[in-house]
PDB file of C-alpha atoms in Angstrom:
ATOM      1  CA  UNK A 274     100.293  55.369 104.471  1.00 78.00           C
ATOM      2  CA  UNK A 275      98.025  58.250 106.168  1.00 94.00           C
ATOM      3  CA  UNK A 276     100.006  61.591 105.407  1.00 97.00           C
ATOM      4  CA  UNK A 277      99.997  64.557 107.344  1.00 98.00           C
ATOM      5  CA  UNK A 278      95.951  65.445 107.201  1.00 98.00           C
ATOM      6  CA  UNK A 279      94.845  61.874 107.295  1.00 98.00           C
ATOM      7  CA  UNK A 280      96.975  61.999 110.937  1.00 98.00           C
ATOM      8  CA  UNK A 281      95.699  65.723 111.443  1.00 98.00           C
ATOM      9  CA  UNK A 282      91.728  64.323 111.039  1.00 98.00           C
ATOM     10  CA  UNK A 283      92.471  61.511 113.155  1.00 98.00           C
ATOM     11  CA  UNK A 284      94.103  63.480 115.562  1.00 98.00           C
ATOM     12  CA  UNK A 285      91.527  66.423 116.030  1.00 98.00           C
ATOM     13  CA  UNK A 286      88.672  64.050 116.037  1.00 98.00           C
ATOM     14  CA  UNK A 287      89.976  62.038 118.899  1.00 98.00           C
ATOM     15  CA  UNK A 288      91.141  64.844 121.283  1.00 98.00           C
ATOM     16  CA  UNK A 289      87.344  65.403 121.117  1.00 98.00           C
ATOM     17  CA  UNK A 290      86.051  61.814 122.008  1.00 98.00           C
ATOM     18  CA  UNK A 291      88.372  60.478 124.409  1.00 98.00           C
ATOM     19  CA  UNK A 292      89.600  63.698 126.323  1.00 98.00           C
ATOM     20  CA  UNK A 293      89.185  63.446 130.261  1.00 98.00           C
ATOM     21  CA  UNK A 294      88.319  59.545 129.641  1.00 98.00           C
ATOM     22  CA  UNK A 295      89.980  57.043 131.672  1.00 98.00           C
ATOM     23  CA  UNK A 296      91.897  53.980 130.627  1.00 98.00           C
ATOM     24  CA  UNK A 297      90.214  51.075 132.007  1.00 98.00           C
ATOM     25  CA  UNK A 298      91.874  48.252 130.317  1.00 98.00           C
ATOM     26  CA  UNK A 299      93.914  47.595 127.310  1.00 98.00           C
ATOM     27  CA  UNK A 300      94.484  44.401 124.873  1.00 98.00           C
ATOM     28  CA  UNK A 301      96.481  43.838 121.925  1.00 98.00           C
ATOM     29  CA  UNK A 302      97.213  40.687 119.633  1.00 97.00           C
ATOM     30  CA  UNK A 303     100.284  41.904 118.345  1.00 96.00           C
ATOM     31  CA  UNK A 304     103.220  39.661 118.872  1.00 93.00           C
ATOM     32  CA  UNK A 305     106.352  39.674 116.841  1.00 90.00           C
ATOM     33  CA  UNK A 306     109.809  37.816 116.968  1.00 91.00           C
ATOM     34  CA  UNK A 307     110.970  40.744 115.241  1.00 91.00           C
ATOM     35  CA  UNK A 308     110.312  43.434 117.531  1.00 91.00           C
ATOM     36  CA  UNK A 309     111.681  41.319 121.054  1.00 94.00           C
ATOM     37  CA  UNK A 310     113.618  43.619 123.766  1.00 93.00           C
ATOM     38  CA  UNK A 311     112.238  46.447 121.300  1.00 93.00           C
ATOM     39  CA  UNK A 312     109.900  49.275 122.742  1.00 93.00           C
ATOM     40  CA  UNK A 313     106.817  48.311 120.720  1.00 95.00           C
ATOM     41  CA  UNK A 314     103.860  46.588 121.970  1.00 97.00           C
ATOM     42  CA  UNK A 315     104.204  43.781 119.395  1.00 96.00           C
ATOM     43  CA  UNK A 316     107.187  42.847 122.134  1.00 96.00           C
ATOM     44  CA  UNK A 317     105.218  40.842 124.719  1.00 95.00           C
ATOM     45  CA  UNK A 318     107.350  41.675 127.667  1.00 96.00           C
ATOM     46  CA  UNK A 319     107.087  45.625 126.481  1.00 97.00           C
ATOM     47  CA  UNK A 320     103.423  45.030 126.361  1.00 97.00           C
ATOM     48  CA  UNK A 321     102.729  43.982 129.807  1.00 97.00           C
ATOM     49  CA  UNK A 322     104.688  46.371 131.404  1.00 97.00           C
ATOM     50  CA  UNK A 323     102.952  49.298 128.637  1.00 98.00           C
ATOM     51  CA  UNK A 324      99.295  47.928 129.920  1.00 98.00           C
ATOM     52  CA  UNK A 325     100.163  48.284 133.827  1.00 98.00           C
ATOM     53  CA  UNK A 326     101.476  51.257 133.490  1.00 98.00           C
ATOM     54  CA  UNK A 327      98.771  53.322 131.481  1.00 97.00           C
ATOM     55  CA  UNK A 328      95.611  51.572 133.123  1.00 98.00           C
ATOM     56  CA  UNK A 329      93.981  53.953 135.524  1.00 98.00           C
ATOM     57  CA  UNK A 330      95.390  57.062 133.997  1.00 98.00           C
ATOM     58  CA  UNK A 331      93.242  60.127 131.931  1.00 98.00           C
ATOM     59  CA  UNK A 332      93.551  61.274 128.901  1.00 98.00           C
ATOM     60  CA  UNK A 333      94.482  64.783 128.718  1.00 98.00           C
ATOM     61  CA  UNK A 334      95.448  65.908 124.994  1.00 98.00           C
ATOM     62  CA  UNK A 335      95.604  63.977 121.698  1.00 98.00           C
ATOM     63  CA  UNK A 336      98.326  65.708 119.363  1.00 98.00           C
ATOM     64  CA  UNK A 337     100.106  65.513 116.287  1.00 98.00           C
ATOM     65  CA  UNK A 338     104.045  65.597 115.189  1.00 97.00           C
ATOM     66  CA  UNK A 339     104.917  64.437 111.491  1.00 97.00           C
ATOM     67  CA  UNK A 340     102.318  61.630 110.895  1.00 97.00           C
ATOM     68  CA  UNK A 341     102.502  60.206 114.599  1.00 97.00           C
ATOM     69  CA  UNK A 342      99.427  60.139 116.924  1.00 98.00           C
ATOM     70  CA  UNK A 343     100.539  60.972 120.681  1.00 98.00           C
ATOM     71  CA  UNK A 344      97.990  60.659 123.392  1.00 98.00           C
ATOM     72  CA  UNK A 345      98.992  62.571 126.903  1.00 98.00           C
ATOM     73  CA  UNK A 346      98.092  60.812 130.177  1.00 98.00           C
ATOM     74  CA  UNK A 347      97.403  62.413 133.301  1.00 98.00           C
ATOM     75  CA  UNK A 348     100.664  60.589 134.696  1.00 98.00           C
ATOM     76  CA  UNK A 349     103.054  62.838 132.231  1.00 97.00           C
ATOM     77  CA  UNK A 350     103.617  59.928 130.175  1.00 98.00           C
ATOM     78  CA  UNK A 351     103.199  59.937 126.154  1.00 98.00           C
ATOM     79  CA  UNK A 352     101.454  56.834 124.068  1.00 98.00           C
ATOM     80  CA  UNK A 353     103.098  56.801 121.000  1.00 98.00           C
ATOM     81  CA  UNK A 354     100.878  55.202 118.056  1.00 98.00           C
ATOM     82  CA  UNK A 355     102.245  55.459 114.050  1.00 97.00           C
ATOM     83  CA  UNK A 356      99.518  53.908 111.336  1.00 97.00           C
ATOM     84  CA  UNK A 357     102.285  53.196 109.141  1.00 95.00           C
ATOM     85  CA  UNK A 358     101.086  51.809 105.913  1.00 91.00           C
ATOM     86  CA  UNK A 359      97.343  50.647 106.464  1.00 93.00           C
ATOM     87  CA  UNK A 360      96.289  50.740 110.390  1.00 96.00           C
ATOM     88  CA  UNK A 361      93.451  53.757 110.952  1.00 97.00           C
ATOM     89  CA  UNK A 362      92.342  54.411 114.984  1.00 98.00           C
ATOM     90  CA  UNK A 363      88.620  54.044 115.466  1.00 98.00           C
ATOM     91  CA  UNK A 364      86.259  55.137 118.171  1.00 98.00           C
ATOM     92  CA  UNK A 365      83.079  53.561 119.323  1.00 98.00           C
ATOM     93  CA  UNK A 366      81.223  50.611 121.402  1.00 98.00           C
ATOM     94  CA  UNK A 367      83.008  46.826 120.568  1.00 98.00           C
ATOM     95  CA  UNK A 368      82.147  43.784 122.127  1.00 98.00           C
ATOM     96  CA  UNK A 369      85.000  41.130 122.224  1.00 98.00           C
ATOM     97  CA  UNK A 370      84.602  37.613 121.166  1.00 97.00           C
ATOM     98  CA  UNK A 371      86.578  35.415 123.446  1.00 95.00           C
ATOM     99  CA  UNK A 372      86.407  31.919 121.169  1.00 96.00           C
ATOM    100  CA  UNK A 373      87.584  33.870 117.990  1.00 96.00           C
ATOM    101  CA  UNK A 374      89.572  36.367 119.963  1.00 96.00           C
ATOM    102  CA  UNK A 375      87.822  39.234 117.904  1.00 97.00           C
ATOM    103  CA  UNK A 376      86.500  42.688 117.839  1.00 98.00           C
ATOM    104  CA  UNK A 377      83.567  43.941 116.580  1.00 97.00           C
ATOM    105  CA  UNK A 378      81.492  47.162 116.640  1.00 98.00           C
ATOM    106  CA  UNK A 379      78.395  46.867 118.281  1.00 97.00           C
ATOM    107  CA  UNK A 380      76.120  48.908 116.049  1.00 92.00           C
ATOM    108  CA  UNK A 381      75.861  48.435 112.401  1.00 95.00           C
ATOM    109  CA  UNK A 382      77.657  51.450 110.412  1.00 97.00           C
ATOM    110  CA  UNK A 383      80.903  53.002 109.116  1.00 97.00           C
ATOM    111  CA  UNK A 384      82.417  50.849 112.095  1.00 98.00           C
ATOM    112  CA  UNK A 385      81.980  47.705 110.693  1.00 96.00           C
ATOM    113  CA  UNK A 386      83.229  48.760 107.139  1.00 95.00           C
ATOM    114  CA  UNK A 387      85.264  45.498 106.159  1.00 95.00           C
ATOM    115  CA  UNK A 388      87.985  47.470 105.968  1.00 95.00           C
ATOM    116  CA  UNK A 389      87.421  48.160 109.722  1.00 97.00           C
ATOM    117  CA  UNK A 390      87.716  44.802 111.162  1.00 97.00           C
ATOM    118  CA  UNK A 391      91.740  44.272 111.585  1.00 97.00           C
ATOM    119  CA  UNK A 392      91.635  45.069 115.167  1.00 98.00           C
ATOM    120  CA  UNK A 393      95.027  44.590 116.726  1.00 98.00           C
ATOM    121  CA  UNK A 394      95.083  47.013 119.857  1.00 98.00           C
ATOM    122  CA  UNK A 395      92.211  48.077 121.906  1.00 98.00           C
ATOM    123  CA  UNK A 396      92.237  50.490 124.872  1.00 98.00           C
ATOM    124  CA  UNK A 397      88.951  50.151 126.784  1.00 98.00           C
ATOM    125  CA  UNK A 398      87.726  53.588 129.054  1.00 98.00           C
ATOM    126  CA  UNK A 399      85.805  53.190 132.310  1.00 98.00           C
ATOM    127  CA  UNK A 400      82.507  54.448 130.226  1.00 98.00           C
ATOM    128  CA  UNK A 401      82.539  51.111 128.298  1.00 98.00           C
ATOM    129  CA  UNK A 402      84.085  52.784 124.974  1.00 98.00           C
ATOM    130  CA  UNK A 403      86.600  51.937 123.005  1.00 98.00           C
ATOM    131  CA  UNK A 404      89.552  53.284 121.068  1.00 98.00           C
ATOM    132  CA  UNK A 405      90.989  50.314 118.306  1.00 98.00           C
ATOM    133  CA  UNK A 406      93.441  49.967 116.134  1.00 98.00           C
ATOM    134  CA  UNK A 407      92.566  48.479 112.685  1.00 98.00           C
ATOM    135  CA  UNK A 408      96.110  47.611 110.916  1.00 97.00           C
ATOM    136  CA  UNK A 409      95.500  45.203 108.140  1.00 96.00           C
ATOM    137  CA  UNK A 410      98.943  44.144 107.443  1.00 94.00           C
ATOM    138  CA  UNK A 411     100.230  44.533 111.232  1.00 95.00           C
ATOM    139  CA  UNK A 412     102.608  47.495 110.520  1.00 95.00           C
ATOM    140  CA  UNK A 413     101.350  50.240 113.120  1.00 96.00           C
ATOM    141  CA  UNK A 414     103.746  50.826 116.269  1.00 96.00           C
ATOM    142  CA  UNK A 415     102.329  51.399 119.793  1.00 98.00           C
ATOM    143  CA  UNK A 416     104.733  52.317 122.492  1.00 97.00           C
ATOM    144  CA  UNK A 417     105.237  54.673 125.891  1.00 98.00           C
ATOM    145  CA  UNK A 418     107.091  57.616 126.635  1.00 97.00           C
ATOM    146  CA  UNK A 419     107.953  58.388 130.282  1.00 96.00           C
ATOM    147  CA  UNK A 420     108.204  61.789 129.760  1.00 96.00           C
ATOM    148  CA  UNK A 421     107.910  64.707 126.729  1.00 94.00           C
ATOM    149  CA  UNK A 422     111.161  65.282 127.074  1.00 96.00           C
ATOM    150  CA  UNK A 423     112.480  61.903 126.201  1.00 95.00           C
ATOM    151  CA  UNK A 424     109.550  62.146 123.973  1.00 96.00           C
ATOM    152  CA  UNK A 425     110.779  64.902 121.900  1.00 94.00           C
ATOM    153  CA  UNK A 426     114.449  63.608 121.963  1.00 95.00           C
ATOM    154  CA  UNK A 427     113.113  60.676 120.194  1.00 93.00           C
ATOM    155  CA  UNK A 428     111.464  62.838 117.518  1.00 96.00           C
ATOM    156  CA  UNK A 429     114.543  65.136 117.076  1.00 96.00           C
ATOM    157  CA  UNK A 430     115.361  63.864 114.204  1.00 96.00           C
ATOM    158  CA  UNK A 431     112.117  64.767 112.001  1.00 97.00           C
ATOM    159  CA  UNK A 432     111.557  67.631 109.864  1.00 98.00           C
ATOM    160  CA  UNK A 433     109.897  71.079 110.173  1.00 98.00           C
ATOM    161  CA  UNK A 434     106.266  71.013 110.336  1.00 98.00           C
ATOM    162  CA  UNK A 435     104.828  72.513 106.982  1.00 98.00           C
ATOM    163  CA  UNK A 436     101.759  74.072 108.573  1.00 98.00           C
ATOM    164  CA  UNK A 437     103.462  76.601 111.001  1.00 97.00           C
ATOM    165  CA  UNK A 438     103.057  80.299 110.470  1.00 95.00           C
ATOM    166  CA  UNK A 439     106.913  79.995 110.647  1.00 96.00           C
ATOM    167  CA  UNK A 440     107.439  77.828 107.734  1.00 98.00           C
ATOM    168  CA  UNK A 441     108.313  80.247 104.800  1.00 98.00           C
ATOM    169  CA  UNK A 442     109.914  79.465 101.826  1.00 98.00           C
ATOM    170  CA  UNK A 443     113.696  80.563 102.802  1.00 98.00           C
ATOM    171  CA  UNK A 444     113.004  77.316 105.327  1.00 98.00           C
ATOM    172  CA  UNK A 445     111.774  75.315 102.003  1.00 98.00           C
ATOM    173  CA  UNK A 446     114.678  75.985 100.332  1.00 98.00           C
ATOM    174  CA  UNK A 447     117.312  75.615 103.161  1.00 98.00           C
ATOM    175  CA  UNK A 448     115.651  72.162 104.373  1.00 98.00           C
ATOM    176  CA  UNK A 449     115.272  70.638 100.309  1.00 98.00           C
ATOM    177  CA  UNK A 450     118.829  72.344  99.561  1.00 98.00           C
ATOM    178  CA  UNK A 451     120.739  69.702 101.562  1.00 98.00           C
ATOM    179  CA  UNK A 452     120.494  67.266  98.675  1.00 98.00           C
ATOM    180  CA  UNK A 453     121.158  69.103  95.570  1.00 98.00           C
ATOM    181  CA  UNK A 454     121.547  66.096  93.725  1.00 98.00           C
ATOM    182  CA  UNK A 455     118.243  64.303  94.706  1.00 98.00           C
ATOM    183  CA  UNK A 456     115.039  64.628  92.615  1.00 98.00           C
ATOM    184  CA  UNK A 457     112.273  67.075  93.969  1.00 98.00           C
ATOM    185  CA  UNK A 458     109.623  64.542  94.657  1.00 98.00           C
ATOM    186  CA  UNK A 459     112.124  62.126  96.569  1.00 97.00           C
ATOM    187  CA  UNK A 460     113.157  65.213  98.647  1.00 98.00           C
ATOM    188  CA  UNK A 461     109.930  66.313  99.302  1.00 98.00           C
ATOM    189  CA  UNK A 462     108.938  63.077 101.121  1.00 97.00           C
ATOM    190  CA  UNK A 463     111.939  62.995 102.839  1.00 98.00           C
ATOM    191  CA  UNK A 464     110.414  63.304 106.708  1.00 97.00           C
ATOM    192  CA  UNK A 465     113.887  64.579 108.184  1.00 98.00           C
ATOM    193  CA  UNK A 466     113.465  67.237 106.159  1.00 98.00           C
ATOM    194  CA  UNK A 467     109.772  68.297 106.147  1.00 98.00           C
ATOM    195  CA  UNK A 468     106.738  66.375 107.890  1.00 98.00           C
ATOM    196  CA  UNK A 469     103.964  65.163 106.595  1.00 98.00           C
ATOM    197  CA  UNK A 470     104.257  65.136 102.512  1.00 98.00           C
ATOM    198  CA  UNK A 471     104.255  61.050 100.846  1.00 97.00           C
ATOM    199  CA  UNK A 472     103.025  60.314  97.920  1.00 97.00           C
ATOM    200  CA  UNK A 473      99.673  61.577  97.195  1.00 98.00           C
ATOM    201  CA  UNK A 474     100.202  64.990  98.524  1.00 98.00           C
ATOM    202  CA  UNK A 475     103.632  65.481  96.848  1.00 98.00           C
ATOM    203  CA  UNK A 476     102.360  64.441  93.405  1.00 98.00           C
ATOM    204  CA  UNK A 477      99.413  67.242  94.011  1.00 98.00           C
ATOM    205  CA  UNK A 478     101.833  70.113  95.477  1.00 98.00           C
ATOM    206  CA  UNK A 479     104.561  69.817  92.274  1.00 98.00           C
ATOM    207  CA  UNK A 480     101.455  69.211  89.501  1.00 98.00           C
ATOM    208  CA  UNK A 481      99.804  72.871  91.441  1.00 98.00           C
ATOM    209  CA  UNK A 482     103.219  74.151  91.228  1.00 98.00           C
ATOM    210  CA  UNK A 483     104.145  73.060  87.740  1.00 98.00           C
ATOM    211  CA  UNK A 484     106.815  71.641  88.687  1.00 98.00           C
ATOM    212  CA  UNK A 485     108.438  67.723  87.194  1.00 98.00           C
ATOM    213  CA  UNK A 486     108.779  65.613  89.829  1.00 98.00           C
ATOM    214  CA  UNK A 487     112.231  64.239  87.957  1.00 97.00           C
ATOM    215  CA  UNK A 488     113.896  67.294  88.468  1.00 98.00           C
ATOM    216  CA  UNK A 489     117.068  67.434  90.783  1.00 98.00           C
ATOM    217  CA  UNK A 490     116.424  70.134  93.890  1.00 98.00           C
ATOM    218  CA  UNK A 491     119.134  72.321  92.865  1.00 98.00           C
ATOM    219  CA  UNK A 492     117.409  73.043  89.710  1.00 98.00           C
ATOM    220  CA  UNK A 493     114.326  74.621  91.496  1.00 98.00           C
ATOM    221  CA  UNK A 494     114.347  78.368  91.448  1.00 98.00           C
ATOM    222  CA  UNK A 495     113.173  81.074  94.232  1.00 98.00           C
ATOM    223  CA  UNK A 496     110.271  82.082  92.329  1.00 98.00           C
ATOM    224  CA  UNK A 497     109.769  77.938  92.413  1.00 98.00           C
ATOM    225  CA  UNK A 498     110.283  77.474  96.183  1.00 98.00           C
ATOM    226  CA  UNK A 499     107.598  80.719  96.807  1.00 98.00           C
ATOM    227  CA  UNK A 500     105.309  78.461  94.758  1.00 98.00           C
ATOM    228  CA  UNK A 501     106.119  75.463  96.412  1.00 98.00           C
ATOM    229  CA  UNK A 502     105.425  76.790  99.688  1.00 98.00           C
ATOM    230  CA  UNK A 503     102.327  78.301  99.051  1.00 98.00           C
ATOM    231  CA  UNK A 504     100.864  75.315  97.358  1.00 98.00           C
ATOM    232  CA  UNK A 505     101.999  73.043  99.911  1.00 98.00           C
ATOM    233  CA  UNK A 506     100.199  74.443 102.244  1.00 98.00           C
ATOM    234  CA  UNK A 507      97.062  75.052 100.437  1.00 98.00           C
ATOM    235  CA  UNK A 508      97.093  71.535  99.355  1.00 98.00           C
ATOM    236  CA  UNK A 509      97.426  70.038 102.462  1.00 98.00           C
ATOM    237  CA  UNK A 510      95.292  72.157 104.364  1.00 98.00           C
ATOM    238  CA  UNK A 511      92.860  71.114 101.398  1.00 98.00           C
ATOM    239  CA  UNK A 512      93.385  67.433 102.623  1.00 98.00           C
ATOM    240  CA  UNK A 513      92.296  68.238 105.663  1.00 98.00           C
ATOM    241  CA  UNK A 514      89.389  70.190 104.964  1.00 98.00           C
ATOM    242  CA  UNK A 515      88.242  67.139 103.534  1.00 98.00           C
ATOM    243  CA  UNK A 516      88.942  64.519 105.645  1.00 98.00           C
ATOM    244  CA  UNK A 517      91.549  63.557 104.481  1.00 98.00           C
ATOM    245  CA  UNK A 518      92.795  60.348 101.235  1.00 98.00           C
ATOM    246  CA  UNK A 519      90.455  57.316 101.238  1.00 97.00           C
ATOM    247  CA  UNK A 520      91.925  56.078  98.087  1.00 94.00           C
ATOM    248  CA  UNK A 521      93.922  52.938  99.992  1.00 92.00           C
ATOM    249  CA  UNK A 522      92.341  52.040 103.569  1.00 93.00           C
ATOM    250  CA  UNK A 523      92.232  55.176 105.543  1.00 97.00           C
ATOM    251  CA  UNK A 524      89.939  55.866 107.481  1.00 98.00           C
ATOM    252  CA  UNK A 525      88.633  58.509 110.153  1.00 98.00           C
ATOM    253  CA  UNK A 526      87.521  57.629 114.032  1.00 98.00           C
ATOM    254  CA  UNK A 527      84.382  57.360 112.870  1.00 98.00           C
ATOM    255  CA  UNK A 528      84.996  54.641 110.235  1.00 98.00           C
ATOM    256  CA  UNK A 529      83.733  56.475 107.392  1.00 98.00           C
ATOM    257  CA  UNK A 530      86.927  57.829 104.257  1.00 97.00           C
ATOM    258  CA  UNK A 531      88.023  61.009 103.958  1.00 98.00           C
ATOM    259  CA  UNK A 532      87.046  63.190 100.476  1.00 98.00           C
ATOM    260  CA  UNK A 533      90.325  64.187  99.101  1.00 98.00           C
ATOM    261  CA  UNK A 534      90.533  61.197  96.659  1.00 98.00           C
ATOM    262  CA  UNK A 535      87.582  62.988  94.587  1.00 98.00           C
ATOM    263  CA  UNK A 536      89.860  66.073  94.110  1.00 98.00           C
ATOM    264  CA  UNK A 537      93.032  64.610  92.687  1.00 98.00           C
ATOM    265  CA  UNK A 538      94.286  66.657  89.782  1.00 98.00           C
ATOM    266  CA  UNK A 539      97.236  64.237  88.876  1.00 98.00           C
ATOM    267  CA  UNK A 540      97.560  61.470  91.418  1.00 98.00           C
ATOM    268  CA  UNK A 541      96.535  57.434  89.774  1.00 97.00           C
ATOM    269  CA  UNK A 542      95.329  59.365  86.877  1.00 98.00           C
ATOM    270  CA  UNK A 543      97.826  57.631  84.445  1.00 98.00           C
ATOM    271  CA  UNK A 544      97.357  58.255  80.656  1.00 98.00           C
ATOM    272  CA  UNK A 545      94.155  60.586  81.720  1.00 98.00           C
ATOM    273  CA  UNK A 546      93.866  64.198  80.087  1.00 98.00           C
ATOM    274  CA  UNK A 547      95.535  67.223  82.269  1.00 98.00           C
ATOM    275  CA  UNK A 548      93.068  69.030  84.582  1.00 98.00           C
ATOM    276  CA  UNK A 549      94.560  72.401  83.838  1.00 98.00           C
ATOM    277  CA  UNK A 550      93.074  74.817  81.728  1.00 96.00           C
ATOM    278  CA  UNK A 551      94.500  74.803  78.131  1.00 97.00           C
ATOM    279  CA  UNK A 552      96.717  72.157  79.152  1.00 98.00           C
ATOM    280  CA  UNK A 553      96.980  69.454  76.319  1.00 97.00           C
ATOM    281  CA  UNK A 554      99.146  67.007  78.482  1.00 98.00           C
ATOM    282  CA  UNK A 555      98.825  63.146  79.321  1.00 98.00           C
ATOM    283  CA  UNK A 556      99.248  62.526  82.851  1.00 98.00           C
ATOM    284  CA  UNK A 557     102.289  59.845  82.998  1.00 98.00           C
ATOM    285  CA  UNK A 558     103.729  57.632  85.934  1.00 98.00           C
ATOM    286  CA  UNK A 559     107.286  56.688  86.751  1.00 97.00           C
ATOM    287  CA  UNK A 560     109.001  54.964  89.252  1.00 96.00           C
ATOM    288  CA  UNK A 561     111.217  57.214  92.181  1.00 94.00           C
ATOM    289  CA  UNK A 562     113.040  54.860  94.385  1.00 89.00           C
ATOM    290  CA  UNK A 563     110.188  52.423  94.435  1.00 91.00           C
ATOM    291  CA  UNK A 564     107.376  54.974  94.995  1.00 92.00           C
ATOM    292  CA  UNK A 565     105.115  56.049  91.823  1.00 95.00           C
ATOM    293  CA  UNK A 566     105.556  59.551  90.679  1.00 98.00           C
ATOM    294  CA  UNK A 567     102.287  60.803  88.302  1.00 98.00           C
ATOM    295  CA  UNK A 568     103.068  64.096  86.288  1.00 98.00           C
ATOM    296  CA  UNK A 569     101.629  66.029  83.393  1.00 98.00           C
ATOM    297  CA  UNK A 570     104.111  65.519  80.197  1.00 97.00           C
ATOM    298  CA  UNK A 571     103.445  69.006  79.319  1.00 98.00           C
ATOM    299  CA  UNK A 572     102.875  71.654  81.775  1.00 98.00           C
ATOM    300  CA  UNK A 573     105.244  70.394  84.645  1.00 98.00           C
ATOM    301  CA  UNK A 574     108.474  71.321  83.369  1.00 93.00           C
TER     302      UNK A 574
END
């Protein structure tokens, strides 16, 4: 699932490409039982009455809280798009193909990368470009906000966001704190908490901070939650200085991965030698609640 600077990349690149455009038409081949009389696209009914009501409008900002994408329109109202597990928004010129009921970039390139081609949700602008959502395995949500302030009632419930000048680590500790009992690297994904962190970047923060991912909250010291802090921020600033994690699908608007997956120090390096200096340690991987944890067996403690 895109993390915080997979969303950031995303985010940044397309307030640059599809600002002042307007929404010409929209399509989407989502359509899910599951999600009837919800407020998700994948709802038919939801859909038709999300397409009438965006078509025609501009795009005025493309932002990012946690790891959601939200797209301001020139009406007031708020598209609300989340990746979830393997969907990526791409930019460019597509040409649909009625008899398959396709998608497809027109020029050869990153675009057409075959992990590219799952396109589920397409918004068309009145220049002939296109914004699409490529979801492999259908998880993404799409849906509409009427206004920010029902907008940000609906993300009241999600953490602080790790990259504010605010964020110290007195807010670290207070936020983690509220579940003693829990391990670190459970915690630290926990999105009601803190935005942002999953798996790759938490496994990177505790390995820069020398800290075991098994170990319960209350067990981390001050001098710990300074180090914490500071890592987690350099580390996921790092993330976005390169793009972002191409090591599953992700992908930027462009189509082409992100770099971060070339800088792991401990993430999928099971049973490979520690990248610290003077370190002797295996890197090992557990299981945390169903999510892999990867750690050095010697100088996390």
């Amino acid at each position: 699932m895109p993390e915080l600077p997979e969303v950031h990349t995303t985010v940044t690149m397309l307030h640059k490409k599809i600002r002042n455009k307007t929404i010409k038409d929209i399509w989407s081949d989502y359509d899910s039982s599951c999600y009837v009389g919800k407020e998700n696209i994948k709802d038919i009914s939801y859909f038709k009455k999300f397409k009438k009501e965006i078509i025609g409008n501009k795009i005025l900002k493309v932002v990012r809280r946690a790891k959601n994408v939200l797209i301001y329109l020139s009406s007031g109202k708020i598209i609300l798009i989340h990746m979830k597990m393997t969907g990526h928004l791409l930019y460019g010129n597509y040409s649909y193909n009625k008899n398959k009921n396709i998608w497809k970039a027109d020029e050869l390139g990153p675009l057409q990368d075959s992990l590219n081609q799952f396109v589920h949700f397409v918004i068309t602008f009145s220049d002939n470009t296109h914004l699409v959502l490529s979801d492999m395995r259908k998880f993404a949500t799409v849906s509409l906000f009427q206004s920010e302030i029902i907008l940000k009632e609906k993300l009241s419930s999600f953490g602080v966001e790790p990259l504010e000048k605010s964020f110290d680590w007195k807010t670290y500790k207070s936020r983690l704190s509220k579940y003693p009992k829990q391990k670190i690297k459970t915690i630290l994904m926990n999105q009601n908490l803190v935005v942002g962190i999953g798996n790759i970047y938490s496994d990177e923060i505790l390995w820069t901070s020398h800290i075991n991912p098994l170990r319960l909250v209350e067990s981390i010291t001050d001098n710990e939650y300074k180090l914490l802090t500071k890592h987690t921020k350099e580390i996921l600033a790092k993330g976005i200085n390169f793009g972002g994690d191409s090591m599953s699908d992700y992908r930027n608007p462009d189509g082409l991965p992100g770099e971060f997956q070339l800088h792991h120090n401990v993430y999928r390096r099971t049973n490979q030698k520690c990248k610290r200096k003077g370190c002797n340690g295996t890197i090992q991987r557990t299981i945390l609640n169903g999510r892999g944890a990867h750690y050095c067996n010697v100088c996390q403690k």
